[in-house]
C-alpha positions as YAML, in Angstrom:
chain: A
units: angstrom
residues:
- id: 1
  name: ALA
  ca: [-11.34, 0.57, -16.61]
- id: 2
  name: ASP
  ca: [-12.20, -2.81, -18.09]
- id: 3
  name: GLN
  ca: [-11.21, -1.45, -21.50]
- id: 4
  name: ALA
  ca: [-9.33, -4.51, -22.85]
- id: 5
  name: ILE
  ca: [-11.38, -7.36, -21.36]
- id: 6
  name: VAL
  ca: [-14.86, -6.95, -19.86]
- id: 7
  name: GLY
  ca: [-14.71, -7.53, -16.12]
- id: 8
  name: ARG
  ca: [-10.89, -7.21, -15.82]
- id: 9
  name: ILE
  ca: [-10.04, -3.84, -14.27]
- id: 10
  name: GLU
  ca: [-6.74, -2.30, -15.35]
- id: 11
  name: LEU
  ca: [-5.13, 1.08, -14.65]
- id: 12
  name: TYR
  ca: [-4.95, 3.74, -17.38]
- id: 13
  name: SER
  ca: [-3.57, 7.27, -17.59]
- id: 14
  name: ALA
  ca: [-4.64, 9.99, -20.01]
- id: 15
  name: PRO
  ca: [-4.11, 13.74, -20.30]
- id: 16
  name: VAL
  ca: [-6.97, 15.80, -18.87]
- id: 17
  name: ASP
  ca: [-7.49, 17.51, -22.23]
- id: 18
  name: GLY
  ca: [-7.92, 14.17, -24.04]
- id: 19
  name: SER
  ca: [-5.17, 15.06, -26.53]
- id: 20
  name: THR
  ca: [-3.83, 11.48, -26.62]
- id: 21
  name: PRO
  ca: [-5.44, 8.09, -26.03]
- id: 22
  name: ALA
  ca: [-5.38, 6.46, -22.60]
- id: 23
  name: LEU
  ca: [-2.20, 4.53, -21.82]
- id: 24
  name: ARG
  ca: [-2.37, 1.30, -19.82]
- id: 25
  name: LEU
  ca: [-0.15, 1.55, -16.73]
- id: 26
  name: SER
  ca: [-0.85, -1.80, -15.06]
- id: 27
  name: ALA
  ca: [0.76, -4.99, -16.30]
- id: 28
  name: THR
  ca: [-1.38, -7.80, -17.70]
- id: 29
  name: PRO
  ca: [-2.66, -9.65, -14.61]
- id: 30
  name: VAL
  ca: [-2.94, -13.38, -14.06]
- id: 31
  name: ALA
  ca: [-6.24, -15.03, -14.97]
- id: 32
  name: GLY
  ca: [-8.93, -13.75, -12.61]
- id: 33
  name: GLY
  ca: [-6.73, -10.92, -11.36]
- id: 34
  name: GLY
  ca: [-6.79, -7.19, -11.91]
- id: 35
  name: VAL
  ca: [-6.53, -3.76, -10.36]
- id: 36
  name: LEU
  ca: [-8.84, -3.16, -7.43]
- id: 37
  name: PRO
  ca: [-11.70, -0.86, -8.47]
- id: 38
  name: GLU
  ca: [-10.75, 1.99, -6.17]
- id: 39
  name: LEU
  ca: [-9.08, 5.31, -6.85]
- id: 40
  name: PRO
  ca: [-5.30, 4.92, -7.06]
- id: 41
  name: LEU
  ca: [-3.06, 7.26, -5.08]
- id: 42
  name: VAL
  ca: [-1.25, 9.86, -7.18]
- id: 43
  name: THR
  ca: [1.75, 11.88, -6.01]
- id: 44
  name: SER
  ca: [1.25, 15.62, -5.58]
- id: 45
  name: ASP
  ca: [3.28, 16.33, -8.75]
- id: 46
  name: GLY
  ca: [1.31, 13.71, -10.70]
- id: 47
  name: THR
  ca: [4.39, 11.72, -11.77]
- id: 48
  name: ARG
  ca: [3.75, 8.43, -9.94]
- id: 49
  name: VAL
  ca: [0.74, 6.28, -9.15]
- id: 50
  name: VAL
  ca: [0.27, 3.70, -6.39]
- id: 51
  name: TYR
  ca: [-2.43, 1.06, -6.64]
- id: 52
  name: ARG
  ca: [-3.50, -2.32, -5.26]
- id: 53
  name: ALA
  ca: [-3.98, -5.34, -7.51]
- id: 54
  name: ASP
  ca: [-4.06, -9.11, -7.50]
- id: 55
  name: ALA
  ca: [-1.91, -9.08, -10.63]
- id: 56
  name: LEU
  ca: [0.63, -11.82, -9.79]
- id: 57
  name: SER
  ca: [-1.63, -14.32, -8.02]
- id: 58
  name: ASP
  ca: [-5.44, -14.26, -8.13]
- id: 59
  name: GLY
  ca: [-6.78, -13.22, -4.73]
- id: 60
  name: GLU
  ca: [-3.41, -12.03, -3.38]
- id: 61
  name: VAL
  ca: [-3.72, -8.24, -3.21]
- id: 62
  name: GLU
  ca: [-0.36, -6.47, -3.43]
- id: 63
  name: LEU
  ca: [0.93, -2.92, -3.73]
- id: 64
  name: PHE
  ca: [2.33, -1.54, -7.01]
- id: 65
  name: GLY
  ca: [3.88, 1.74, -8.10]
- id: 66
  name: VAL
  ca: [4.29, 3.04, -11.65]
- id: 67
  name: PRO
  ca: [5.22, 6.30, -13.40]
- id: 68
  name: SER
  ca: [2.04, 8.00, -14.59]
- id: 69
  name: ASP
  ca: [3.51, 8.51, -18.06]
- id: 70
  name: GLY
  ca: [4.06, 4.77, -18.56]
- id: 71
  name: SER
  ca: [7.84, 5.22, -18.94]
- id: 72
  name: ALA
  ca: [8.51, 2.13, -16.81]
- id: 73
  name: ALA
  ca: [6.72, -1.08, -15.93]
- id: 74
  name: PRO
  ca: [4.80, -1.34, -12.64]
- id: 75
  name: GLN
  ca: [6.90, -2.40, -9.67]
- id: 76
  name: ARG
  ca: [5.66, -4.45, -6.74]
- id: 77
  name: LEU
  ca: [6.40, -2.42, -3.60]
- id: 78
  name: ASN
  ca: [5.55, -4.91, -0.85]
- id: 79
  name: ALA
  ca: [7.69, -7.91, 0.05]
- id: 80
  name: PRO
  ca: [6.42, -11.37, -0.97]
- id: 81
  name: MET
  ca: [3.51, -12.52, 1.16]
- id: 82
  name: ALA
  ca: [1.84, -15.77, 2.08]
- id: 83
  name: HIS
  ca: [-0.77, -17.14, -0.32]
- id: 84
  name: ALA
  ca: [-3.92, -15.01, -0.24]
- id: 85
  name: GLY
  ca: [-2.03, -12.11, 1.35]
- id: 86
  name: LEU
  ca: [-3.68, -8.73, 1.48]
- id: 87
  name: VAL
  ca: [-2.30, -5.19, 1.42]
- id: 88
  name: VAL
  ca: [-4.74, -2.69, 2.97]
- id: 89
  name: GLY
  ca: [-4.78, 0.83, 4.39]
- id: 90
  name: VAL
  ca: [-2.41, 2.39, 1.85]
- id: 91
  name: LYS
  ca: [-1.32, 6.01, 2.41]
- id: 92
  name: LEU
  ca: [1.30, 8.22, 0.75]
- id: 93
  name: ALA
  ca: [3.64, 10.22, 2.98]
- id: 94
  name: ARG
  ca: [3.08, 13.95, 2.67]
- id: 95
  name: ASP
  ca: [6.40, 14.38, 0.84]
- id: 96
  name: ASP
  ca: [5.51, 11.56, -1.61]
- id: 97
  name: ALA
  ca: [8.78, 9.76, -0.78]
- id: 98
  name: ARG
  ca: [7.31, 6.71, 0.96]
- id: 99
  name: VAL
  ca: [4.14, 4.61, 1.04]
- id: 100
  name: VAL
  ca: [2.77, 3.18, 4.28]
- id: 101
  name: TYR
  ca: [0.45, 0.17, 4.23]
- id: 102
  name: SER
  ca: [-0.73, -2.65, 6.46]
- id: 103
  name: ALA
  ca: [-0.26, -6.27, 5.53]
- id: 104
  name: ASP
  ca: [0.54, -9.71, 6.93]
- id: 105
  name: GLN
  ca: [4.00, -10.01, 5.34]
- id: 106
  name: GLU
  ca: [5.50, -12.24, 8.01]
- id: 107
  name: VAL
  ca: [2.90, -15.00, 7.59]
- id: 108
  name: ASP
  ca: [1.84, -14.81, 11.24]
- id: 109
  name: GLU
  ca: [-1.78, -13.83, 10.60]
- id: 110
  name: GLN
  ca: [-1.21, -10.37, 12.08]
- id: 111
  name: TYR
  ca: [-1.55, -7.18, 10.08]
- id: 112
  name: GLU
  ca: [1.33, -4.79, 10.69]
- id: 113
  name: LEU
  ca: [2.28, -1.37, 9.35]
- id: 114
  name: TRP
  ca: [5.02, -1.29, 6.73]
- id: 115
  name: SER
  ca: [6.80, 1.54, 4.93]
- id: 116
  name: VAL
  ca: [8.58, 1.44, 1.58]
- id: 117
  name: PRO
  ca: [10.17, 4.08, -0.67]
- id: 118
  name: LEU
  ca: [7.75, 5.05, -3.44]
- id: 119
  name: ASP
  ca: [10.40, 4.29, -6.07]
- id: 120
  name: GLY
  ca: [10.99, 0.78, -4.68]
- id: 121
  name: SER
  ca: [14.69, 1.54, -4.09]
- id: 122
  name: ALA
  ca: [14.71, -0.33, -0.76]
- id: 123
  name: ALA
  ca: [12.83, -3.19, 0.87]
- id: 124
  name: PRO
  ca: [9.81, -2.45, 3.07]
- id: 125
  name: VAL
  ca: [10.48, -1.92, 6.78]
- id: 126
  name: ARG
  ca: [8.10, -2.68, 9.61]
- id: 127
  name: VAL
  ca: [6.97, 0.56, 11.23]
- id: 128
  name: LEU
  ca: [4.61, -0.79, 13.84]
- id: 129
  name: ARG
  ca: [4.01, -4.33, 14.99]
- id: 130
  name: VAL
  ca: [0.34, -4.40, 15.88]
- id: 131
  name: ALA
  ca: [-1.95, -7.37, 16.24]
- id: 132
  name: PHE
  ca: [-4.75, -5.93, 14.17]
- id: 133
  name: SER
  ca: [-7.95, -7.86, 14.48]
- id: 134
  name: GLY
  ca: [-8.43, -8.82, 10.85]
- id: 135
  name: VAL
  ca: [-7.68, -5.56, 9.05]
- id: 136
  name: ALA
  ca: [-9.23, -3.22, 11.61]
- id: 137
  name: GLY
  ca: [-7.30, -0.10, 12.49]
- id: 138
  name: GLN
  ca: [-5.90, 0.80, 9.10]
- id: 139
  name: ALA
  ca: [-8.38, 3.63, 8.51]
- id: 140
  name: ALA
  ca: [-7.00, 5.73, 11.37]
- id: 141
  name: LEU
  ca: [-3.63, 6.35, 9.77]
- id: 142
  name: ASP
  ca: [-1.82, 9.64, 9.22]
- id: 143
  name: VAL
  ca: [1.55, 9.81, 7.52]
- id: 144
  name: SER
  ca: [3.85, 12.83, 7.67]
- id: 145
  name: ALA
  ca: [7.22, 12.93, 5.91]
- id: 146
  name: THR
  ca: [8.90, 11.47, 9.01]
- id: 147
  name: ARG
  ca: [6.31, 9.79, 11.26]
- id: 148
  name: VAL
  ca: [3.28, 7.52, 11.17]
- id: 149
  name: LEU
  ca: [0.34, 7.94, 13.54]
- id: 150
  name: CYS
  ca: [-1.99, 4.99, 13.93]
- id: 151
  name: GLN
  ca: [-4.83, 3.89, 16.16]
- id: 152
  name: ALA
  ca: [-4.59, 0.20, 16.94]
- id: 153
  name: ASP
  ca: [-5.13, -2.53, 19.52]
- id: 154
  name: ARG
  ca: [-1.44, -3.35, 19.93]
- id: 155
  name: ASP
  ca: [-1.83, -5.46, 23.06]
- id: 156
  name: GLY
  ca: [-4.85, -7.47, 21.88]
- id: 157
  name: ASN
  ca: [-6.87, -6.24, 24.87]
- id: 158
  name: ALA
  ca: [-9.76, -4.78, 22.82]
- id: 159
  name: ARG
  ca: [-8.58, -1.22, 23.63]
- id: 160
  name: ILE
  ca: [-7.62, 1.15, 20.83]
- id: 161
  name: GLU
  ca: [-4.53, 3.23, 21.56]
- id: 162
  name: LEU
  ca: [-2.72, 5.93, 19.58]
- id: 163
  name: TYR
  ca: [0.84, 5.22, 18.42]
- id: 164
  name: SER
  ca: [3.57, 7.20, 16.71]
- id: 165
  name: ALA
  ca: [6.57, 5.67, 14.94]
- id: 166
  name: PRO
  ca: [9.31, 6.85, 12.59]
- id: 167
  name: ILE
  ca: [8.29, 6.23, 8.98]
- id: 168
  name: ASP
  ca: [11.64, 4.58, 8.23]
- id: 169
  name: GLY
  ca: [11.28, 2.00, 11.04]
- id: 170
  name: SER
  ca: [14.44, 3.28, 12.76]
- id: 171
  name: ALA
  ca: [12.95, 3.24, 16.28]
- id: 172
  name: ALA
  ca: [10.18, 1.54, 18.19]
- id: 173
  name: ALA
  ca: [6.66, 2.92, 18.19]
- id: 174
  name: VAL
  ca: [5.62, 5.10, 21.11]
- id: 175
  name: GLU
  ca: [2.15, 4.94, 22.66]
- id: 176
  name: LEU
  ca: [0.69, 8.44, 22.88]
- id: 177
  name: SER
  ca: [-2.64, 7.70, 24.54]
...
């Protein structure tokens, strides 16, 4: 909602029964920044929320996680990116332990798949090195508790293939198609 300042979207949490006022979960963003106006991802038990925002640098969309009760400040989950970086295609693993997203974190103008623990306890790991054309390919993403399935043009040959990779980045991706 843009509850505090008109036009600046922030993330709030409130009990379904309205018994207490809404609590702001997102940190105050930089001038011009804010939470992206899309539904955040919520864990199956409702205790954590994942959202995208350009909160630290206007126009640089990053990934954040926060307890839904506001008991801790939001934590940036992605590694630092180049100016005007963009996190896209965010999915929670089915066990809610990790978040998978695509981003150009290595400043090589290629979007790749990354995985990070939901609690931010470890740095993101690259799951699949794919030369996405722009941000294409991120929509066809399925994340189990242990593997990531993704459709992508890995070879840059304008052919979409299906890949599977361990969610923790411990082995190379395997082409299934």
